[in-house]
Tab-separated table of C-alpha atoms in Angstrom:
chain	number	residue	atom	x	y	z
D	12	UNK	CA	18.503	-1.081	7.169
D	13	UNK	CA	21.065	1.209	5.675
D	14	UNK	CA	24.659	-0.322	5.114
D	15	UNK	CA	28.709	1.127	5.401
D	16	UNK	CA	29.098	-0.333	1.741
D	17	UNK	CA	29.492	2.378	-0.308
D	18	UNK	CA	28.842	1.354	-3.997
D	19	UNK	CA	31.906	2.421	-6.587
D	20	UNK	CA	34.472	1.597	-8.728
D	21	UNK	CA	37.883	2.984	-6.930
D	22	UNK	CA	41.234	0.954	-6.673
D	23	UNK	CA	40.277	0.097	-3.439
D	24	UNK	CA	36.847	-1.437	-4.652
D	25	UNK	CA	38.742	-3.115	-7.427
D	26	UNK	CA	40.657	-5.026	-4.889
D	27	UNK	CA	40.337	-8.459	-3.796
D	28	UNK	CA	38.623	-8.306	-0.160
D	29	UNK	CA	41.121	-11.028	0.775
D	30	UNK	CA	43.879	-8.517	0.013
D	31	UNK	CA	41.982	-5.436	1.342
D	32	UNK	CA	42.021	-6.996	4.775
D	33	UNK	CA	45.522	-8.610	5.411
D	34	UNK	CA	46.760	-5.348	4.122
D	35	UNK	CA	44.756	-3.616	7.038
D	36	UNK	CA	45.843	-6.069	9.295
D	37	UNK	CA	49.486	-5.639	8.145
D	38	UNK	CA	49.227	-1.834	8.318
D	39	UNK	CA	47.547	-1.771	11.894
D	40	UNK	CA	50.634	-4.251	12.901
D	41	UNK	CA	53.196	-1.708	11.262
D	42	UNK	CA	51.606	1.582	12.684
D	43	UNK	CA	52.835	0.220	16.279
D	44	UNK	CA	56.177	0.286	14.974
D	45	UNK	CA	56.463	4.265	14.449
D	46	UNK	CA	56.903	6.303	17.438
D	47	UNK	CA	57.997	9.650	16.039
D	48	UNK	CA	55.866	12.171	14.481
D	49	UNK	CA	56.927	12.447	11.217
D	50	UNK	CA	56.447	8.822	9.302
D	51	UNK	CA	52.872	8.766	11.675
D	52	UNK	CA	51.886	11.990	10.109
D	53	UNK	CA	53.016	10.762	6.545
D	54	UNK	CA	50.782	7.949	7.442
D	55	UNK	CA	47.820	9.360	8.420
D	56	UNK	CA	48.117	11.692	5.118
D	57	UNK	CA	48.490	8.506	2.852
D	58	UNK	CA	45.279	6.806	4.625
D	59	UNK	CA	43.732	10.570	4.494
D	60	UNK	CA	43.777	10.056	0.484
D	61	UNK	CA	43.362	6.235	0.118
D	62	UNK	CA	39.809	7.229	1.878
D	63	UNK	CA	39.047	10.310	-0.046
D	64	UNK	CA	39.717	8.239	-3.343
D	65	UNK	CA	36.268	6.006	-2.472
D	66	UNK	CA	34.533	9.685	-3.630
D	67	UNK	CA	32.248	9.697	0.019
D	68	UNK	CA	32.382	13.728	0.209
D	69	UNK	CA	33.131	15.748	3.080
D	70	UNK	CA	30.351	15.977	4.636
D	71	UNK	CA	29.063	12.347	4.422
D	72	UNK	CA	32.606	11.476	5.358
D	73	UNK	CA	32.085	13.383	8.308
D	74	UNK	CA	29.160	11.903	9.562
D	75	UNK	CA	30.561	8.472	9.169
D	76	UNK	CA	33.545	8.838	10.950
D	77	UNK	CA	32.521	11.868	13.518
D	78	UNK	CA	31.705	9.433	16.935
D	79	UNK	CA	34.819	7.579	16.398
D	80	UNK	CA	36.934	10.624	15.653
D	81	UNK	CA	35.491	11.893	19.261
D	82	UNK	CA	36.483	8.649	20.551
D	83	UNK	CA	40.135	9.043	19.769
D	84	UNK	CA	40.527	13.129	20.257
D	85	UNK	CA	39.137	11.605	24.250
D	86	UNK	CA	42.007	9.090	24.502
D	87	UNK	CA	44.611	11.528	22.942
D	88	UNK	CA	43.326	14.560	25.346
D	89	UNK	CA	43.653	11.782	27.813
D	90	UNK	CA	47.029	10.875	27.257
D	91	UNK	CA	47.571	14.532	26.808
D	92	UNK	CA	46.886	15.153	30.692
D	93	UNK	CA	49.258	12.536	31.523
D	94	UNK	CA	51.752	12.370	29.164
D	95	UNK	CA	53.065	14.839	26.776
D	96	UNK	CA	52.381	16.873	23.707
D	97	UNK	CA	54.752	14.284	22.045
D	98	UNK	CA	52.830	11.440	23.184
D	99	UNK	CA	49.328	12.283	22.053
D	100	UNK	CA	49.946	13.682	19.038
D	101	UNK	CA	51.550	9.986	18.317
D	102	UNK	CA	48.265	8.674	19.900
D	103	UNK	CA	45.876	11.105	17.689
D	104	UNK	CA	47.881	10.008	14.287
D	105	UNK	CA	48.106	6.865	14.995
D	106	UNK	CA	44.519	6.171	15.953
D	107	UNK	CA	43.146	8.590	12.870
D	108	UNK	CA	45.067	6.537	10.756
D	109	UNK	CA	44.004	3.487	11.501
D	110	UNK	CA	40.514	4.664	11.906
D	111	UNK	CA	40.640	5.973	8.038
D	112	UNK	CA	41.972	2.755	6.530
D	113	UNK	CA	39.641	0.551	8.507
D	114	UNK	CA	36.577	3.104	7.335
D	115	UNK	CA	37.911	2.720	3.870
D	116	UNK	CA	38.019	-1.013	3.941
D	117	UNK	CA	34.614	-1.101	5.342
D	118	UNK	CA	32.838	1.191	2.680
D	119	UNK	CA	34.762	-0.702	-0.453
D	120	UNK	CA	33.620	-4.362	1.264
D	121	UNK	CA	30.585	-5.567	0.673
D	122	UNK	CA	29.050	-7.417	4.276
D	123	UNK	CA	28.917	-10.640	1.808
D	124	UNK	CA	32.925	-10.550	1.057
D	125	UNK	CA	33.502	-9.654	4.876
D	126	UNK	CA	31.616	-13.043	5.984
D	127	UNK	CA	32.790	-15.060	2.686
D	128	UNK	CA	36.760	-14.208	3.969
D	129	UNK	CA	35.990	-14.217	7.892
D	130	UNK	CA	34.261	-17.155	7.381
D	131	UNK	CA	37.680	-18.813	5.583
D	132	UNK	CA	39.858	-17.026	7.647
D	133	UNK	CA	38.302	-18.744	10.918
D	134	UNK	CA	38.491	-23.142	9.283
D	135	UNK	CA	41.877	-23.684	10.753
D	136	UNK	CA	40.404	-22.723	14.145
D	137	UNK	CA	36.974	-25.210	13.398
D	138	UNK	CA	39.474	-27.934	11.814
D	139	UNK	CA	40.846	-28.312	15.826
D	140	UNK	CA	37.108	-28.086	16.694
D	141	UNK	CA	37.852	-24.726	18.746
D	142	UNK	CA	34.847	-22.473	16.630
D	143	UNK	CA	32.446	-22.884	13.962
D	144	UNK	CA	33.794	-20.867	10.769
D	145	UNK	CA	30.689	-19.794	9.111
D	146	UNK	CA	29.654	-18.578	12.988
D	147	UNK	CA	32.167	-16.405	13.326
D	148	UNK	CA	32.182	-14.886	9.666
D	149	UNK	CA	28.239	-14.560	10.285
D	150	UNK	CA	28.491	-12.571	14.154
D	151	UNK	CA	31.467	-10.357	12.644
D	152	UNK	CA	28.675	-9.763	8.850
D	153	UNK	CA	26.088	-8.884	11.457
D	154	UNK	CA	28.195	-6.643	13.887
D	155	UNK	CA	29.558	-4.581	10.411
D	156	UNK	CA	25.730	-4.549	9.556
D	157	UNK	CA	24.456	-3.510	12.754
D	158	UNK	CA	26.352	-0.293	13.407
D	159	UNK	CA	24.314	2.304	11.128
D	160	UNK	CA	21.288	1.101	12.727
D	161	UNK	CA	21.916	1.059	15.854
D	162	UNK	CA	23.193	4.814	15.151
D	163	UNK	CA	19.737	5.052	13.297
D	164	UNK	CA	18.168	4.067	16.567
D	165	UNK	CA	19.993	6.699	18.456
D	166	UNK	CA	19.025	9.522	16.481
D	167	UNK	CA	15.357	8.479	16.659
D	168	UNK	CA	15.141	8.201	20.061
D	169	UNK	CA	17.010	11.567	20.314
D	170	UNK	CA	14.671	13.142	18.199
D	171	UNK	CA	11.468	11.505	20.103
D	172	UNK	CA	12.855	13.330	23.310
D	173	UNK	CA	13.170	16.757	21.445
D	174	UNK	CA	9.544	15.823	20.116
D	175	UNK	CA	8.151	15.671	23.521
D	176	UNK	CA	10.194	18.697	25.050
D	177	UNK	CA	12.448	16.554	26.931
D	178	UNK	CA	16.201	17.051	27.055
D	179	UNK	CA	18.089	13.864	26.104
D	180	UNK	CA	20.075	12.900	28.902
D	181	UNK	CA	22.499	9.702	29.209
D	182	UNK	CA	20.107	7.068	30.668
D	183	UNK	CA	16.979	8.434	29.267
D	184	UNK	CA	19.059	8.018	25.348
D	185	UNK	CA	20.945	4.543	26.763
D	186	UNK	CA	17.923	2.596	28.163
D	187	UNK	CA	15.668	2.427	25.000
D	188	UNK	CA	18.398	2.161	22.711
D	189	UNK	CA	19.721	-0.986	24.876
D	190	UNK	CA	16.917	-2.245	24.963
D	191	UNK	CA	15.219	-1.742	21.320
D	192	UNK	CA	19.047	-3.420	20.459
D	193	UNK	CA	18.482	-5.810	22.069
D	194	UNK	CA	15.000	-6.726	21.004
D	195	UNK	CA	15.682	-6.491	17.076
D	196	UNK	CA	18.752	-8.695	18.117
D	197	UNK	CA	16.345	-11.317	19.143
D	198	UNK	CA	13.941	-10.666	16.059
D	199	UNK	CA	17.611	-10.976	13.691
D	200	UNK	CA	17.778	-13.993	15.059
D	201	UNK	CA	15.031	-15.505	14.729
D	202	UNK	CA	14.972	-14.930	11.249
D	203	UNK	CA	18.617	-16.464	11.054
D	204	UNK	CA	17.162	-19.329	12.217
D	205	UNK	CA	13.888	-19.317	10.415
D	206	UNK	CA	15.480	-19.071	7.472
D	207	UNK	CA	17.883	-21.886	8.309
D	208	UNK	CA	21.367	-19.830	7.565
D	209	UNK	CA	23.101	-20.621	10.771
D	210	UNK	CA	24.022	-24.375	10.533
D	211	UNK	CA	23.771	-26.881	13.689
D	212	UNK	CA	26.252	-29.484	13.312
A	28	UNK	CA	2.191	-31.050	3.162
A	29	UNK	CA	2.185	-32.868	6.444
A	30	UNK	CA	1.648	-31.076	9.161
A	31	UNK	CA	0.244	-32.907	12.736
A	32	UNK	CA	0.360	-31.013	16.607
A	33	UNK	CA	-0.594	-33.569	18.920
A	34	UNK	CA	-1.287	-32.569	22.003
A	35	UNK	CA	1.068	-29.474	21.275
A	36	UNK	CA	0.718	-26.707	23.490
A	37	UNK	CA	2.922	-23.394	24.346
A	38	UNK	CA	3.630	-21.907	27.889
A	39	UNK	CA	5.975	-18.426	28.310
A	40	UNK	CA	6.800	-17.828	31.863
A	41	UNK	CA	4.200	-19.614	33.829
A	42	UNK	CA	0.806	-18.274	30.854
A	43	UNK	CA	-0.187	-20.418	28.518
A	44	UNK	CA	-0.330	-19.281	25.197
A	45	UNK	CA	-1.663	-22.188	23.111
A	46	UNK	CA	-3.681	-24.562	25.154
A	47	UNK	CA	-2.782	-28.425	23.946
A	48	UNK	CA	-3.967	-28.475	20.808
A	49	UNK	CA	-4.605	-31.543	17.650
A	50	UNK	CA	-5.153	-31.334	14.201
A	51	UNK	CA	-3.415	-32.158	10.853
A	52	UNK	CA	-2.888	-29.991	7.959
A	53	UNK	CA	-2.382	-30.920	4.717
A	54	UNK	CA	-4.619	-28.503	2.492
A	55	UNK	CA	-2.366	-26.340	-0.071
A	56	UNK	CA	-3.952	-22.604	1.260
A	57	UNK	CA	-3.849	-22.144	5.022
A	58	UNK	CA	-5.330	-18.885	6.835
A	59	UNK	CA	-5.169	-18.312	9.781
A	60	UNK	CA	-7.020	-15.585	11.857
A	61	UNK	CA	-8.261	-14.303	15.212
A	62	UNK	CA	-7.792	-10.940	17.615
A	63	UNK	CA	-4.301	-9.628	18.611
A	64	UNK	CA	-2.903	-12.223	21.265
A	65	UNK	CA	-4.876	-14.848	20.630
A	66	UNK	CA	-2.317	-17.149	19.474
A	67	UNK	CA	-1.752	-17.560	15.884
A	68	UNK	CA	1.606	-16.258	15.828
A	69	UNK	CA	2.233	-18.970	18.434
A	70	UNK	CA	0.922	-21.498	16.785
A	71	UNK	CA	2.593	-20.419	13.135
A	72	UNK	CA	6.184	-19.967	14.815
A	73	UNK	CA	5.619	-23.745	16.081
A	74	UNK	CA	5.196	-24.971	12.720
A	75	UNK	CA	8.696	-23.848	11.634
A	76	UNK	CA	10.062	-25.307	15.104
A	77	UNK	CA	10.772	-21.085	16.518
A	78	UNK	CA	8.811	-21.731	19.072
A	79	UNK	CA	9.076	-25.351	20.535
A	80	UNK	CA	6.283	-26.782	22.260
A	81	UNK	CA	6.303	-26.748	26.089
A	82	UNK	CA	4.317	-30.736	25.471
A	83	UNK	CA	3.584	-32.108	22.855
A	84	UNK	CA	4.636	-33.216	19.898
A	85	UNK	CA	4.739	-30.457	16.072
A	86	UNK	CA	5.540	-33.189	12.997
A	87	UNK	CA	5.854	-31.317	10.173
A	88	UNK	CA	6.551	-33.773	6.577
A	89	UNK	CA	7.781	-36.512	9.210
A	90	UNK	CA	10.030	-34.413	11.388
A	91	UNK	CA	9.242	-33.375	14.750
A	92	UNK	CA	10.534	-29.857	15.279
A	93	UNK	CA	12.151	-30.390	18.893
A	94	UNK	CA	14.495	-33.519	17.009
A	95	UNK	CA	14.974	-32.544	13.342
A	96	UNK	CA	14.726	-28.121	13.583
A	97	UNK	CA	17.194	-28.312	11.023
A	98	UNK	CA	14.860	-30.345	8.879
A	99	UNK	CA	11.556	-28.748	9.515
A	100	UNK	CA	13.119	-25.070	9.051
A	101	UNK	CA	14.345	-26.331	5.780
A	102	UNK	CA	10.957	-27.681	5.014
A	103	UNK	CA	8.748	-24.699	6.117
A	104	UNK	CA	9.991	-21.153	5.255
A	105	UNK	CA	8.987	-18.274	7.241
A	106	UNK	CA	7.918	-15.064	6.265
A	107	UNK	CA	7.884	-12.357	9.717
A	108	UNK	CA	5.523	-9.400	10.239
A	109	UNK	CA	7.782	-7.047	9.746
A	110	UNK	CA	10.134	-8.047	6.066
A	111	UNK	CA	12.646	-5.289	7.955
A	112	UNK	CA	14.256	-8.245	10.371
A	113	UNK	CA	13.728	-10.593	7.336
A	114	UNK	CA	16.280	-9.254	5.706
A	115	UNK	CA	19.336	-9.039	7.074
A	116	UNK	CA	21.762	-8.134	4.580
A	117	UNK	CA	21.825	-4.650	3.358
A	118	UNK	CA	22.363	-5.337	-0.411
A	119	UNK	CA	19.059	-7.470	-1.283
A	120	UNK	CA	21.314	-10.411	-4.185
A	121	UNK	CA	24.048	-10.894	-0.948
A	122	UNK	CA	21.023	-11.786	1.797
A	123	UNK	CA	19.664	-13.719	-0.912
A	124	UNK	CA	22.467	-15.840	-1.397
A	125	UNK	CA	23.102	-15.887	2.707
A	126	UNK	CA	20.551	-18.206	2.941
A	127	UNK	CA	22.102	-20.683	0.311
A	128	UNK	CA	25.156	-20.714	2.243
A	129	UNK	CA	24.576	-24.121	4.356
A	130	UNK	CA	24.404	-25.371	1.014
A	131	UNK	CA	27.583	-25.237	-0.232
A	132	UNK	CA	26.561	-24.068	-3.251
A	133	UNK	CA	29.230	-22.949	-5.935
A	134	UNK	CA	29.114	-19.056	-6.637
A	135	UNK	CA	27.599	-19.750	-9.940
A	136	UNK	CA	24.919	-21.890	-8.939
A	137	UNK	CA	24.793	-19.710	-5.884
A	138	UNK	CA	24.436	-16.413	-8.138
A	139	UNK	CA	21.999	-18.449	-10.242
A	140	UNK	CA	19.375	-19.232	-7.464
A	141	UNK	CA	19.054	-15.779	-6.990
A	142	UNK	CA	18.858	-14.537	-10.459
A	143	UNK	CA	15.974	-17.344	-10.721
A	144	UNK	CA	14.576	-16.264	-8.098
A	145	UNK	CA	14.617	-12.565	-8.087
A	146	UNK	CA	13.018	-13.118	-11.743
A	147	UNK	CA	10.739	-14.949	-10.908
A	148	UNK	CA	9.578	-12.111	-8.209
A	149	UNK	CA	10.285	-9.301	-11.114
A	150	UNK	CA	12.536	-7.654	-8.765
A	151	UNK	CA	15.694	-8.465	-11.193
A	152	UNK	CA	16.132	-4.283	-11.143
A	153	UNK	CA	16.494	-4.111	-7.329
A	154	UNK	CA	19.371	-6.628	-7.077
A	155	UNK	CA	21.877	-4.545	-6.071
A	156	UNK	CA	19.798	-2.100	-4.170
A	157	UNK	CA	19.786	-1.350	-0.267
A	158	UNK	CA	16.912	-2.787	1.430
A	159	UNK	CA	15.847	0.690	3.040
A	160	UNK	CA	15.541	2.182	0.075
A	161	UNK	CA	12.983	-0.236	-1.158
A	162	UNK	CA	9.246	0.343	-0.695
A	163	UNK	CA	7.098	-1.674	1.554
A	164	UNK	CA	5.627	-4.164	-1.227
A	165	UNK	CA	9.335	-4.559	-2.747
A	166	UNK	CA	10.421	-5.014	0.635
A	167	UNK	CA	7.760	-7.908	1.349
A	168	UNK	CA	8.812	-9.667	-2.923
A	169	UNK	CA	12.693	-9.378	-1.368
A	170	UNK	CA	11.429	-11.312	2.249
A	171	UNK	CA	9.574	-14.047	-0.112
A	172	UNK	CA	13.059	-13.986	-2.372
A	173	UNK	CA	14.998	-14.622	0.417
A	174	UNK	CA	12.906	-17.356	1.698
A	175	UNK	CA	11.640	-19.233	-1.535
A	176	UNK	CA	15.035	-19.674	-2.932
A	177	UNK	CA	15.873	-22.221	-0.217
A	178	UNK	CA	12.721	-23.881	-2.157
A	179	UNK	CA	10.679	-24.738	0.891
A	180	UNK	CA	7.822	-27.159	0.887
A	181	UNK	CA	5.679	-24.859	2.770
A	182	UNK	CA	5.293	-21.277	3.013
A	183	UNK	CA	4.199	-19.638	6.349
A	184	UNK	CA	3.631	-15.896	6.268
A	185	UNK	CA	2.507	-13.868	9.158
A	186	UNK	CA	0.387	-10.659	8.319
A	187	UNK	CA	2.133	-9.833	4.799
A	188	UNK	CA	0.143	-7.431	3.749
A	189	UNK	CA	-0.018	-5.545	7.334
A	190	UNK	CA	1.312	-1.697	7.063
A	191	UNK	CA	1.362	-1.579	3.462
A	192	UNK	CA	-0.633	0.724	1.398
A	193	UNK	CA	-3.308	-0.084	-1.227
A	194	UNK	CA	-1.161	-0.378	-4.234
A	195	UNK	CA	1.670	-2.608	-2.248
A	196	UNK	CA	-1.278	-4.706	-0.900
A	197	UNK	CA	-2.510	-5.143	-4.244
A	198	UNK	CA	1.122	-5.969	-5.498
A	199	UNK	CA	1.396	-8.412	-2.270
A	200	UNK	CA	-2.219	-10.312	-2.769
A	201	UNK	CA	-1.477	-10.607	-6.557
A	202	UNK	CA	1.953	-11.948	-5.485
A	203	UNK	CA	0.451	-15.002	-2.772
A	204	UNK	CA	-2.401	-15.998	-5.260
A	205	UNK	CA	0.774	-16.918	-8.222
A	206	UNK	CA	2.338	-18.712	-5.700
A	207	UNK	CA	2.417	-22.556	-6.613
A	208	UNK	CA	3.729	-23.540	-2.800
A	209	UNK	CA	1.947	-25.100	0.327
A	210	UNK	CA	0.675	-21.483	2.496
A	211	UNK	CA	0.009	-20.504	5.537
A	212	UNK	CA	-1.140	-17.248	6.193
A	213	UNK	CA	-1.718	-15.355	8.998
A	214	UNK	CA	-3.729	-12.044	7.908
A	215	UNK	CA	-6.024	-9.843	9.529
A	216	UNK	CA	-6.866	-8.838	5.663
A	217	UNK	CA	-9.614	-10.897	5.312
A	218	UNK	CA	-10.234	-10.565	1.588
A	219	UNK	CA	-6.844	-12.019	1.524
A	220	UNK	CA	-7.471	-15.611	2.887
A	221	UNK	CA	-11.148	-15.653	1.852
A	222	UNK	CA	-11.236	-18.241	-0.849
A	223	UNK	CA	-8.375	-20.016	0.373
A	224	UNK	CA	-9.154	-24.278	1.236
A	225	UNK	CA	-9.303	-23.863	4.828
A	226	UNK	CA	-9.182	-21.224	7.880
A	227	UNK	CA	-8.469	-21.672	10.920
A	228	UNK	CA	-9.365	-19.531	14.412
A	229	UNK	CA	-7.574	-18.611	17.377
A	230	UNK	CA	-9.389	-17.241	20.256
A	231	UNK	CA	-7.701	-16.541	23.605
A	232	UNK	CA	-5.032	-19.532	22.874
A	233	UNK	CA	-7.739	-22.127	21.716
A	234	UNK	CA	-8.332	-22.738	18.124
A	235	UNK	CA	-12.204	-21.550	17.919
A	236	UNK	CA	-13.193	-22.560	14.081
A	237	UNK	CA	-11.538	-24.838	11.577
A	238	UNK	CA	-13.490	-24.901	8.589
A	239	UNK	CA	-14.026	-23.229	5.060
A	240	UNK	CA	-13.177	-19.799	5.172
A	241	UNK	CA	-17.068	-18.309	5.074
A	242	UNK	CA	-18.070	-20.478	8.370
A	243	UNK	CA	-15.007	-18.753	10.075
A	244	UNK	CA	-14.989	-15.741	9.464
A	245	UNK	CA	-18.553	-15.663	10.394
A	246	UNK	CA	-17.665	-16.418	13.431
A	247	UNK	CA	-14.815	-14.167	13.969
A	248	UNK	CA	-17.036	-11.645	13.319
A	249	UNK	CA	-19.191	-13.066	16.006
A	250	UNK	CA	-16.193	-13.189	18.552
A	251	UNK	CA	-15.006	-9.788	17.527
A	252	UNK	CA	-18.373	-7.914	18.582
């Protein structure tokens, strides 16, 4: 299984995780609070830099963050068509932003640190007996730990079409990769259990 | 080791998987063979309580696995078929110490269990290393980690030395026979279980042999003609 993490000793890696995500928190909160161009581009530039300083490289930057970039050029072509120029260029900066400071985080975190501070985050909520905290820090770990494989998974079974001649189309890619998902979800979960890590109270 | 099924028996959707079955287990080596569906994963998974028995009763060291799964998981640790959805960190020393968690462990005596037991495996080196870059043997030493730091009382493993090459095999086999631990094994490698106390075989959902290893295979070989 491969991992976001990406090993190395930036400011950003330096950081307490605890600190690393209220200040993502705070700055996805603030980013709301700009509607004109200019502080939105000055943002995007500052989040630009606090990403480049974690040393990924272009072009393994641009594999990580390519789908989601598509994602958000969709929405701001989107709001392009129905709003103005104005609007989805505050859309497009505002979305790259936060998409470059929540990549960041992710690849200076280690999956242990994201459950360790979910997992504390979420006791208030299983002192008034609403959740269990370890639970939620665990499904949020998993989801984090999930995404390059299921990406993995994609690009096999894209591949395995191109292997047999076949074109991959929509369904043909979505079916197997649902359903492979789903099965190694079952498998993950079993071993969860096996190994005892999710408590039953 | 305790281990009883009484009268324990496994249905999925209307088939019946393991026919209601009896016995005890208590030797210190376990294998456990037979052909592809015939069972023995069933009956393995039942002894850590992953698969429940449809009637019946699994007591494994005094818990029954439908009442105490907690307990028995705890008790038993399980080693899957493929170490891939064993672990399930990416960074080997973090899953490690996931499965201390429900132990409340401090993060020293948390980061101490795993040194221990990553030494013990002497796979110190691949601490901090992603588990798809590690080979297939290193990746079966970092399932057994994972698993043996809890400090189970038994050790079930199914097929650990499938879809590994010589040299890993060799690294694997070298690896069970060190271990001091109560194991079961479920291996198509017969050289693997050969000398172990006692075998036991599944055929079409019914255990077929239970007996020293050179009775059973001998008639596995029988059954597999």
């Amino acid at each position: 299984m491969k991992t976001l993490y990406v090993e190395g000793d930036s400011l950003l890696h330096r950081l307490p995780p605890r600190a690393k995500l209220l200040g993502l928190a705070a700055a996805g909160i603030a980013l709301f609070f700009f509607r004109s161009i200019p502080p939105l581009a000055l943002a995007a530039l500052l989040c630009a830099a606090i990403y480049a300083s974690l040393g990924i490289g272009l072009r393994h930057s641009f594999a990580r963050l390519r789908p989601i970039f598509l994602t958000i050029a969709v929405v701001a072509l989107f709001t392009l068509l129905v709003g103005s120029t104005e609007e989805a260029a505050t859309v497009l900066l505002r979305l790259t932003s936060l998409m470059l400071l929540a990549a960041a985080v992710t690849a200076a975190t280690g999956i242990g640190d994201f459950i360790d501070e979910i997992t504390l985050a979420a006791r208030p909520l299983e002192r008034i007996g609403l959740v269990k905290a370890a639970d939620i820090g665990l499904s949020i770990g998993l989801v984090i730990r999930f995404v390059p494989e299921i990406l993995d998974r994609y690009r096999a079974i894209k591949d395995a079409h191109y292997a047999r001649g076949l074109k991959p189309r929509i369904l043909t890619l979505a079916v197997p990769l649902i359903i492979l998902t789903l099965k190694n979800a079952d498998e993950i979960a079993a071993a969860i259990d096996a190994r005892g890590i999710r408590t039953q109270k | 080791m305790d281990i009883r099924f009484e009268e324990a028996e496994a249905r999925f959707e209307g088939r019946t998987v393991l026919h209601p079955l009896t016995l005890s287990l208590s030797e210190r080596r376990i294998g456990i063979i037979g052909l592809n569906g015939s069972g023995k994963t069933t009956f393995a998974r039942m002894i850590n309580g992953l698969v429940t028995p449809s009637a019946g009763h699994v007591v494994v060291n005094g818990f029954d696995t439908v009442k105490h799964g907690e307990k028995v998981r705890a008790e038993s640790g399980f080693i899957f078929q493929n170490p891939q959805n064993q672990i399930i960190l990416p960074i080997l020393k973090e899953d490690i110490a996931l499965g201390l968690k429900s132990r409340k462990l401090s993060r020293q005596q948390s980061d101490a269990a795993v040194d221990a037991v990553l030494d013990r495996f002497g796979i110190s080196h691949l601490a901090t290393r992603r588990a798809h870059e590690l080979s297939g043997g290193e990746l079966q030493l970092a399932a057994l980690a994972s698993v043996l730091v809890t400090e189970p009382d038994i050790l079930i493993m199914d097929e650990p030395t499938n879809q590994l090459d010589l040299k890993n095999r060799e690294l694997v086999r070298r690896t069970i026979e060190g271990l001091g631990e109560n194991i079961i094994v479920i291996s198509h490698d017969l050289e693997l279980v050969e000398d172990f106390d006692r075998m036991l075989l599944f055929h079409e959902g019914r255990l077929a042999a239970d007996g020293p290893p050179a009775d059973t295979i001998r008639r596995y070989r029988e059954l597999a003609r």
